[in-house]
Short mmCIF file of C-alpha atoms and ligand atoms in Angstrom, two decimals:
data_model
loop_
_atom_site.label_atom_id
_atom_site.label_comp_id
_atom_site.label_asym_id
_atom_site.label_seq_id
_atom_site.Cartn_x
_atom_site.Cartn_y
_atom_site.Cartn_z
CA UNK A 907 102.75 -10.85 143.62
CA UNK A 908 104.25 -7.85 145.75
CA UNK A 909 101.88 -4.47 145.17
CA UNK A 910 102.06 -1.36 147.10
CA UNK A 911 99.45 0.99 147.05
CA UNK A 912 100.89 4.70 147.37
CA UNK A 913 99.31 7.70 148.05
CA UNK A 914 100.19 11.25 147.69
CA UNK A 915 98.63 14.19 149.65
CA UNK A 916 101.72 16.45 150.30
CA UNK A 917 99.64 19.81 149.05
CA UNK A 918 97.06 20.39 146.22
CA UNK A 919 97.25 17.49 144.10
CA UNK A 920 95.11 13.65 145.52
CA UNK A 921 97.42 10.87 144.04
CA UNK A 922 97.15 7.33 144.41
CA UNK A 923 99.38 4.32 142.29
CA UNK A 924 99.79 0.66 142.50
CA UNK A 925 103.53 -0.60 142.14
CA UNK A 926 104.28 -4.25 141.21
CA UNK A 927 107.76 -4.66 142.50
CA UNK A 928 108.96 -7.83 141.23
CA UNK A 929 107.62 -6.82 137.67
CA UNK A 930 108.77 -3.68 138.08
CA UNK A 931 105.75 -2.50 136.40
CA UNK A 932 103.19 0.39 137.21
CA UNK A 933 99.40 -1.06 137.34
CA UNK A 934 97.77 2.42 138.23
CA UNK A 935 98.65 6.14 138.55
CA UNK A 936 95.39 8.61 139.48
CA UNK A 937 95.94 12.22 140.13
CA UNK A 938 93.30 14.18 140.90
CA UNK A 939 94.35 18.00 140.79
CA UNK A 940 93.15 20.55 142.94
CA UNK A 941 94.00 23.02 140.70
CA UNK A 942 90.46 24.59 139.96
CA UNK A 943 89.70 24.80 143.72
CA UNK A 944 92.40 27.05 144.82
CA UNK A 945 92.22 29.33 141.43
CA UNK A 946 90.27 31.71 142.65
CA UNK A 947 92.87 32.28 145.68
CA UNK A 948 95.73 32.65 143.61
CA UNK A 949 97.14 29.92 145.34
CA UNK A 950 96.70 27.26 147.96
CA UNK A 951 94.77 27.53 150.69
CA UNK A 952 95.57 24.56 153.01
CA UNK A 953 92.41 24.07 154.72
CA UNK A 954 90.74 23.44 151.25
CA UNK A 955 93.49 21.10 150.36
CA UNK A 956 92.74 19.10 153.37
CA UNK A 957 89.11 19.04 153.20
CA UNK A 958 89.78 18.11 149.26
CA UNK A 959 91.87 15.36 150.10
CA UNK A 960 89.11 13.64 152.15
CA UNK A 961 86.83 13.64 149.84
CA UNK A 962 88.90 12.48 146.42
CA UNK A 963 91.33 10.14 148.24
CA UNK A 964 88.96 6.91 148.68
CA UNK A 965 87.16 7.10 145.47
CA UNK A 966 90.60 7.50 143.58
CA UNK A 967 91.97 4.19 145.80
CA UNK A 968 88.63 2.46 144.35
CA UNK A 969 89.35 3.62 141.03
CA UNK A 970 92.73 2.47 141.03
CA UNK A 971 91.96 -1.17 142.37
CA UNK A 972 88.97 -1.58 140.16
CA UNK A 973 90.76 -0.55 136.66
CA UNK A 974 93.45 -2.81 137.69
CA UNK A 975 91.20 -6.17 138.72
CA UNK A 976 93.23 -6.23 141.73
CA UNK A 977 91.50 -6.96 145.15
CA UNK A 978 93.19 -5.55 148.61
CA UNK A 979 94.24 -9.32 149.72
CA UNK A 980 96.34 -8.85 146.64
CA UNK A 981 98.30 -6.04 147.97
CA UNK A 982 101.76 -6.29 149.69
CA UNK A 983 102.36 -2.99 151.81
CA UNK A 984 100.73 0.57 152.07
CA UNK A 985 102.63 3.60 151.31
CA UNK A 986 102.19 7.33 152.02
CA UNK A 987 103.88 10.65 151.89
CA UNK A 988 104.74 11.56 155.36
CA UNK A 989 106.49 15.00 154.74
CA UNK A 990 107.17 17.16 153.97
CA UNK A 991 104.33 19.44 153.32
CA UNK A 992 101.13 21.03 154.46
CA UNK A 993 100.18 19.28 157.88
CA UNK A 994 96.86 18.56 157.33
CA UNK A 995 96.90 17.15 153.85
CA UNK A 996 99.84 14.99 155.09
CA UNK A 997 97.39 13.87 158.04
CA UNK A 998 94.55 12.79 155.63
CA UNK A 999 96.91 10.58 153.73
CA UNK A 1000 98.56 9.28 156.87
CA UNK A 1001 95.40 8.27 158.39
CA UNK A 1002 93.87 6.68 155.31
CA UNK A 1003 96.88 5.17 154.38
CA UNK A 1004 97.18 3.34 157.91
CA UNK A 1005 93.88 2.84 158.39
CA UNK A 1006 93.87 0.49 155.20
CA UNK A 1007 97.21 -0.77 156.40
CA UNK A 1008 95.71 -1.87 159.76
CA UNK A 1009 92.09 -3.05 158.15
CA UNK A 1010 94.01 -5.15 155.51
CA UNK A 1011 96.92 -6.99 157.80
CA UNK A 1012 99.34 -5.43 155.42
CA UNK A 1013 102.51 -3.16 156.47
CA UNK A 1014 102.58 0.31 155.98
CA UNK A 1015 105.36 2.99 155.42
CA UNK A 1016 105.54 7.04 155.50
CA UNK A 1017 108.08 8.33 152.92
CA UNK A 1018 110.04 11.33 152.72
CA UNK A 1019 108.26 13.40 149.78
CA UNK A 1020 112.14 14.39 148.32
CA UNK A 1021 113.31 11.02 148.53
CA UNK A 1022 109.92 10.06 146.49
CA UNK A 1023 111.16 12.58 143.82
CA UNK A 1024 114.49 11.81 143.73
CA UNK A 1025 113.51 7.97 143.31
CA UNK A 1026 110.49 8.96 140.47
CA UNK A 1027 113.88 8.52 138.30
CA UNK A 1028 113.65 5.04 139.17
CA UNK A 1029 110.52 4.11 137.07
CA UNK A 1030 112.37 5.00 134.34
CA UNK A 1031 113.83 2.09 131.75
CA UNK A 1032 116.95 4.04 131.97
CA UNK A 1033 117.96 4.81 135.75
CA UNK A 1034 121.04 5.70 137.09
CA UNK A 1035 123.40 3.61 139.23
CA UNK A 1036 124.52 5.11 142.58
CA UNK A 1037 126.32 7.60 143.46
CA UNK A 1038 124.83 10.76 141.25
CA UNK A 1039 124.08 14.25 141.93
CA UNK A 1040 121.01 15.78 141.86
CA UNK A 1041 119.29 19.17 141.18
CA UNK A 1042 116.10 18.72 143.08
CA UNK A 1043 114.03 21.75 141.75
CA UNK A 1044 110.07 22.04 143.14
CA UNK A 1045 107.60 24.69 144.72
CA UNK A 1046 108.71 24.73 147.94
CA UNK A 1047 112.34 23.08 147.69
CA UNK A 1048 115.25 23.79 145.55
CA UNK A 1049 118.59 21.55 146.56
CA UNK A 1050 121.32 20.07 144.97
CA UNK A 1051 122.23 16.74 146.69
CA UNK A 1052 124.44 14.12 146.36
CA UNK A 1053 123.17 11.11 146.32
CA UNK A 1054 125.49 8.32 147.82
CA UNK A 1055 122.66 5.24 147.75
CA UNK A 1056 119.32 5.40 149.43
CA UNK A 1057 118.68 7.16 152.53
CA UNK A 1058 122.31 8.29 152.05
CA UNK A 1059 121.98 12.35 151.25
CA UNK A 1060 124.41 14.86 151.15
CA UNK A 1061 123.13 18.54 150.64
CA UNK A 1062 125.67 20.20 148.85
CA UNK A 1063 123.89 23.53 148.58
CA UNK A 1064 120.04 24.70 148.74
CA UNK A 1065 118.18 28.09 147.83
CA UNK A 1066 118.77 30.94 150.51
CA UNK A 1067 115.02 32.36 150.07
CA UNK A 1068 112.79 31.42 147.81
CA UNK A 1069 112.57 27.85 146.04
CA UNK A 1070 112.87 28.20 141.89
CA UNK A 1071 109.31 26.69 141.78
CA UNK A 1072 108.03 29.20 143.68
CA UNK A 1073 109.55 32.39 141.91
CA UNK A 1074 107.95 30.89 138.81
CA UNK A 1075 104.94 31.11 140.29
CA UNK A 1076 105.09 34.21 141.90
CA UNK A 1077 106.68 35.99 138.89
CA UNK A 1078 104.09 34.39 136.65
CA UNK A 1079 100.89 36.06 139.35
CA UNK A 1080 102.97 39.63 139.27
CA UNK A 1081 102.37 39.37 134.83
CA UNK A 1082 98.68 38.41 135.17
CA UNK A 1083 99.12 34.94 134.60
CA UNK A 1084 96.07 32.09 136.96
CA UNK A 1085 97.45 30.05 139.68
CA UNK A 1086 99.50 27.82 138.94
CA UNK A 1087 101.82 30.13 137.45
CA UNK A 1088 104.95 28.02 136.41
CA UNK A 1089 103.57 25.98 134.23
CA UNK A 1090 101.62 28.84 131.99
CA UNK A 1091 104.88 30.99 132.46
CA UNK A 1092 106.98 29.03 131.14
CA UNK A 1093 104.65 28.42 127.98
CA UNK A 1094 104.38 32.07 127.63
CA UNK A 1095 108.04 32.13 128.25
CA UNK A 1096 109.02 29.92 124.80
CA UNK A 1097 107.42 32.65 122.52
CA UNK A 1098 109.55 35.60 123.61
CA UNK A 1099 112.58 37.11 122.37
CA UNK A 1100 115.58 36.17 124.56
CA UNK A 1101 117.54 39.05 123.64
CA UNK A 1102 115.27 42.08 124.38
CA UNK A 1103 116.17 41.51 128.44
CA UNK A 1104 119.05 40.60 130.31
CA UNK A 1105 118.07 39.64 133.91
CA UNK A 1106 120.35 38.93 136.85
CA UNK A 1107 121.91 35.78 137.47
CA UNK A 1108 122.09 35.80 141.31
CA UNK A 1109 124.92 34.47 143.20
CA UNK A 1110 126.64 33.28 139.99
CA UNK A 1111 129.98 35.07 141.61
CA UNK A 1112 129.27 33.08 145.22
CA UNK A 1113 131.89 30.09 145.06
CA UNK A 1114 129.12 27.57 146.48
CA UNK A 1115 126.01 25.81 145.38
CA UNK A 1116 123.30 28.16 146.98
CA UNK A 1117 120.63 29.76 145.00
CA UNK A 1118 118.66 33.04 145.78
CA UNK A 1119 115.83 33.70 143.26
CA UNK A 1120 113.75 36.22 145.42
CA UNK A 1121 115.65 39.21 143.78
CA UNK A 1122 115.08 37.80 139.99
CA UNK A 1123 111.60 38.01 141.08
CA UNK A 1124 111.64 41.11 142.08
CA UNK A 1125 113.69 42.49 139.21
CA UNK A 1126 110.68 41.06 136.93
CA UNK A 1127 108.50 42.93 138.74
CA UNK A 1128 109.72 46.12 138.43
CA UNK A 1129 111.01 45.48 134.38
CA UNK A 1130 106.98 44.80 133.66
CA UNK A 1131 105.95 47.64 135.83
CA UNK A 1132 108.44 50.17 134.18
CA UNK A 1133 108.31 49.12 130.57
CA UNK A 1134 103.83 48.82 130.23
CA UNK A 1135 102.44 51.09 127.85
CA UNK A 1136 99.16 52.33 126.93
CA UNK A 1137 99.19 49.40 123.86
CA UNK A 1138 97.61 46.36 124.70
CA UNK A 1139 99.79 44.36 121.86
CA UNK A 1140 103.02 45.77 123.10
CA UNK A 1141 102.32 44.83 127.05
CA UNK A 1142 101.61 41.30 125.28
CA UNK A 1143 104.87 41.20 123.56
CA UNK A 1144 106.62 42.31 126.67
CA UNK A 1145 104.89 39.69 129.21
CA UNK A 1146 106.31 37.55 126.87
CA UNK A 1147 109.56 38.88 126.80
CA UNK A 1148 109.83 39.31 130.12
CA UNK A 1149 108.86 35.73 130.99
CA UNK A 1150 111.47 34.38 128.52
CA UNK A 1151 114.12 37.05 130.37
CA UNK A 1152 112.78 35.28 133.57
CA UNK A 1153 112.99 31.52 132.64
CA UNK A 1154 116.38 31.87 130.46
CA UNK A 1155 118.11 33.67 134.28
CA UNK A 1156 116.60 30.94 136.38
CA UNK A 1157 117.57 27.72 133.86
CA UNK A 1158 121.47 29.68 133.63
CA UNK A 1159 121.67 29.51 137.22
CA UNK A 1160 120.89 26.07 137.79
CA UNK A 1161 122.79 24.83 135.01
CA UNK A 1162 125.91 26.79 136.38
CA UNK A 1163 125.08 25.88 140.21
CA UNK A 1164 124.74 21.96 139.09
CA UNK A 1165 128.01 22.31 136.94
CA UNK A 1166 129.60 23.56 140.11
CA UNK A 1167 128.49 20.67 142.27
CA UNK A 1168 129.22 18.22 140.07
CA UNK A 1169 132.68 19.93 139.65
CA UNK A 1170 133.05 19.11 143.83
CA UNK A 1171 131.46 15.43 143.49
CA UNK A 1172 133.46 14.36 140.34
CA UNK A 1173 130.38 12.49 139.31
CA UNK A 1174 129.56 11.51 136.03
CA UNK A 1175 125.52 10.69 136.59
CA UNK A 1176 123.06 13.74 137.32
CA UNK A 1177 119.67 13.21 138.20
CA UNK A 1178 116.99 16.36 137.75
CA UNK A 1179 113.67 15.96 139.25
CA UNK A 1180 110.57 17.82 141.32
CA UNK A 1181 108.09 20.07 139.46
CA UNK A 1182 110.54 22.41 137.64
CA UNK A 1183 112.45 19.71 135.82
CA UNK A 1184 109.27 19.70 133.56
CA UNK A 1185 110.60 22.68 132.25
CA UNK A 1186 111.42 22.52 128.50
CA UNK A 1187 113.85 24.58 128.29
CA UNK A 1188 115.81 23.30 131.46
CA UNK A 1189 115.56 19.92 130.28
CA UNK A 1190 117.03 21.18 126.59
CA UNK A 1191 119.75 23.43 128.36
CA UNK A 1192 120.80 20.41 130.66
CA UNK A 1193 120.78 17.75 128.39
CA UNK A 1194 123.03 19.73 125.46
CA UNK A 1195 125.58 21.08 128.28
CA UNK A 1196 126.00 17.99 130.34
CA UNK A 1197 125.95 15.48 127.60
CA UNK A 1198 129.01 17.61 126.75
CA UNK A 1199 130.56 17.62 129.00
CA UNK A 1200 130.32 13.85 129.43
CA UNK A 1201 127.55 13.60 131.95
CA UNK A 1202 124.60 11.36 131.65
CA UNK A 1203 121.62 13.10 132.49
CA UNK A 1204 118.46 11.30 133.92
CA UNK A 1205 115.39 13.00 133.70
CA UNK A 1206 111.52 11.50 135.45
CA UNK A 1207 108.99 11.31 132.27
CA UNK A 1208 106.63 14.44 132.79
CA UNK A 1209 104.09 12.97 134.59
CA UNK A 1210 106.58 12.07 137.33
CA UNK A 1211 108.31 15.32 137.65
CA UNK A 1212 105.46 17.13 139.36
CA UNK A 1213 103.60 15.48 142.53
CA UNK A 1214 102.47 12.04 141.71
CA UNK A 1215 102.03 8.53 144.04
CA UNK A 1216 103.93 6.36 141.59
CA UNK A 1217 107.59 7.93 142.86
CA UNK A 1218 106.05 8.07 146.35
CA UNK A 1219 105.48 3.52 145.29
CA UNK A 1220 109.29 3.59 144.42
CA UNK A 1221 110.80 5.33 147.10
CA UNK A 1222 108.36 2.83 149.20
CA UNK A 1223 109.29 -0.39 147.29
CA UNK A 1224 113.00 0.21 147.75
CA UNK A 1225 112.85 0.27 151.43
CA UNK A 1226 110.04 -1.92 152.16
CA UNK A 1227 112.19 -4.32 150.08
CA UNK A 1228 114.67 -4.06 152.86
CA UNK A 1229 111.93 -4.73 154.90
CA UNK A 1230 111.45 -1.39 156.69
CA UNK A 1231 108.32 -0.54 157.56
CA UNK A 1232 106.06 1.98 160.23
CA UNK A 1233 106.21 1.37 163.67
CA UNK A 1234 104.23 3.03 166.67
CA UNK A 1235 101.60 5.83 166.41
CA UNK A 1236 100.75 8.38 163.58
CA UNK A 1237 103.74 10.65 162.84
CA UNK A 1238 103.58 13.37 160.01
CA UNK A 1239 106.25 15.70 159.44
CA UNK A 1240 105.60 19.27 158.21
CA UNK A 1241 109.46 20.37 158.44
CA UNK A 1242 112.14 17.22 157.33
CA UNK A 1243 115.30 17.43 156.79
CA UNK A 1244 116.32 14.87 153.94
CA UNK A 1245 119.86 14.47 155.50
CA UNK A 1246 118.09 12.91 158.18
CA UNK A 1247 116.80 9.90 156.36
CA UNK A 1248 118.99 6.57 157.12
CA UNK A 1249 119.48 3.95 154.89
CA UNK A 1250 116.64 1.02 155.59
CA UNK A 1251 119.32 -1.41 156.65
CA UNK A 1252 120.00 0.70 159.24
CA UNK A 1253 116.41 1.77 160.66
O1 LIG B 713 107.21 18.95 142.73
P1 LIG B 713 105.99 19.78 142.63
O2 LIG B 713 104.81 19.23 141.88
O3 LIG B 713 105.45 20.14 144.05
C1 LIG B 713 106.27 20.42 145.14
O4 LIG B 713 106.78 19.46 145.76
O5 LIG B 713 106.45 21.63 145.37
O6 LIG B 713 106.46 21.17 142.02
C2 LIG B 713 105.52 22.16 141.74
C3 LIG B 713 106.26 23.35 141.21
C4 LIG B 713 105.37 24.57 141.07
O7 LIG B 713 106.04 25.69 141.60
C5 LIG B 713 105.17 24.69 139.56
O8 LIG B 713 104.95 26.00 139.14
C6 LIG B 713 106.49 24.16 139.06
O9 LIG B 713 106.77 23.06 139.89
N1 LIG B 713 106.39 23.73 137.64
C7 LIG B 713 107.06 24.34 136.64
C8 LIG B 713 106.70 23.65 135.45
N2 LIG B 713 105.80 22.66 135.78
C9 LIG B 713 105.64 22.73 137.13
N3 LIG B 713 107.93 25.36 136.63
C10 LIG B 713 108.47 25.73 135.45
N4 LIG B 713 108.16 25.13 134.28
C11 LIG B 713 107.29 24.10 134.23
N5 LIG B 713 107.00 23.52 133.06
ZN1 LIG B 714 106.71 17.67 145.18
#
């Protein structure tokens, strides 16, 4: 047997998985969200995360061994998110992870958390062969990237301000809506009428793949702040409408960005992952127009869109299969440039 434990402390959510490589099979995925913690913040506060992460991550590395009968002299390597993200949740997992690495004699890797999402595709029974482009769409990241094998990244264009994920969430606190936003946006967001707003499509008319979405978010601001009325109903209606107006700018201008790359790549494969690829009506609006025009589209299952430690196990299994693994002292990596990352083979 070859298992890898992963764990996943990036920001606010405690993950842990166990990854049978040569079954290709997942024994155990455990999130543990901090979602109630940070609520009454509006958002995350990164000393609670930390603090969070110390106390869920060994009880959820129990859980996962004991619901899957498997002992630590069964496992093959340790894996971990090494950035990036918030330093000190990256440090709990780091330490944990190679403190079990070192008390178990087993080998132990830091991934890169992008790579991790780009590979959650991976655990998928339909995966794409290399090369493909990708729209990599999260909270704090929003890149499209072409993806020439592992560890072999080139950014073809990347969000100028704020990251999609982000101006969901940010548009979603300006209408009222609890931290985290996206998700409850973009639920409000499939009752409203598409055609009541027309919202900006920024930098549709730039000849390159970069996105800018602090404007749209902006522009909702001020649409819900001029259009409120003394009726309760009508504001209702028009959170909704305005969310839908949102969603329906920010899913046009990653579809047209993503044609655009894929226009420059002449691929044929396009991979969409990170939080915001659990959007339904990206994932509707991507599928229809790419199947068209004669793309296949790969898509993570939901659970493996948003942070989890079984893509964090893939990215891990692919290169510890190559037989890459940590060397030297603690290193975690706030800032990380993706094009950075090597392929395995070549350290
Ligand atoms: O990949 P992820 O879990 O964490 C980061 O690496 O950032 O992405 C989280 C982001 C958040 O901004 C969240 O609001 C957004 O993904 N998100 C969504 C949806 N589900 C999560 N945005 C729009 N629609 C969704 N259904
Ligand atoms: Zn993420």
């Amino acid at each position: 047997m070859s298992i890898i434990l992963a764990i996943e402390s990036s920001c606010d959510e405690t993950a842990c998985a166990l990854y049978d490589t040569q079954r290709d099979k997942l024994l155990a995925n455990h999130i543990y969200s901090q979602i109630a913690l940070h609520a009454p913040y509006g958002g995350v506060v990164p000393e609670l995360a930390s603090r969070d992460h110390i106390r869920k991550l060994i009880p959820l590395i129990d859980q996962a061994l004991s619901t899957s009968g498997l002992r630590p002299d069964q496992l093959s390597g340790v894996a971990y998110t090494r950035g990036p993200g918030l330093i000190g949740a990256l440090m709990v997992g780091a330490t944990v992870a190679r403190s079990l690495a070192f008390a178990w004699s087993l080998p132990s890797l830091g991934v890169h958390h992008l790579e991790a999402h780009l590979m959650a595709v991976m655990l998928e029974d339909s995966k794409p062969d290399w090369p493909f482009t990708a729209l990599l769409v999260s909270g704090g990241h929003t890149l499209l990237v072409r993806v020439l094998g592992l560890g072999r990244y080139v950014v073809l264009g990347q969000t100028v301000d704020d990251a999609v994920g982000e101006a969901f969430d940010k548009t979603a606190k300006c209408l009222g809506l609890s931290y985290p936003g996206g998700p409850a946006l973009s639920a409000l967001a499939e009752t409203g009428d598409p055609s009541r707003f027309a919202f900006p499509r920024p930098m549709l008319n730039q000849k390159n793949c970069d996105f800018s979405f602090s404007g749209l978010k902006t522009h909702t601001a001020s649409c819900w702040k001029k259009n409120q009325t003394d009726d309760d109903r009508e504001n209702e209606m028009l959170k909704r409408d305005i969310a839908t107006a949102f969603e329906c700018a920010a899913v046009d201008v990653l579809l047209k960005k993503t044609a655009r790359a894929l226009e420059q790549t002449g691929d044929t494969r396009l991979v969409v992952a990170g939080g915001v690829s659990a959007n339904k009506r990206l994932r509707l609006a991507f599928k229809t127009y790419f199947s068209e025009a004669g793309c296949d589209v790969y898509y993570p299952r939901y659970a493996f869109c948003t942070d989890n430690a079984a893509m964090v196990a893939m990215a891990a299994a692919m290169r510890m299969s190559e037989g890459e693994c940590d060397e030297g002292g603690l290193q975690v990596k706030s800032r990380w440039s993706l094009e950075s990352l090597r392929p395995p083979e070549e350290g």
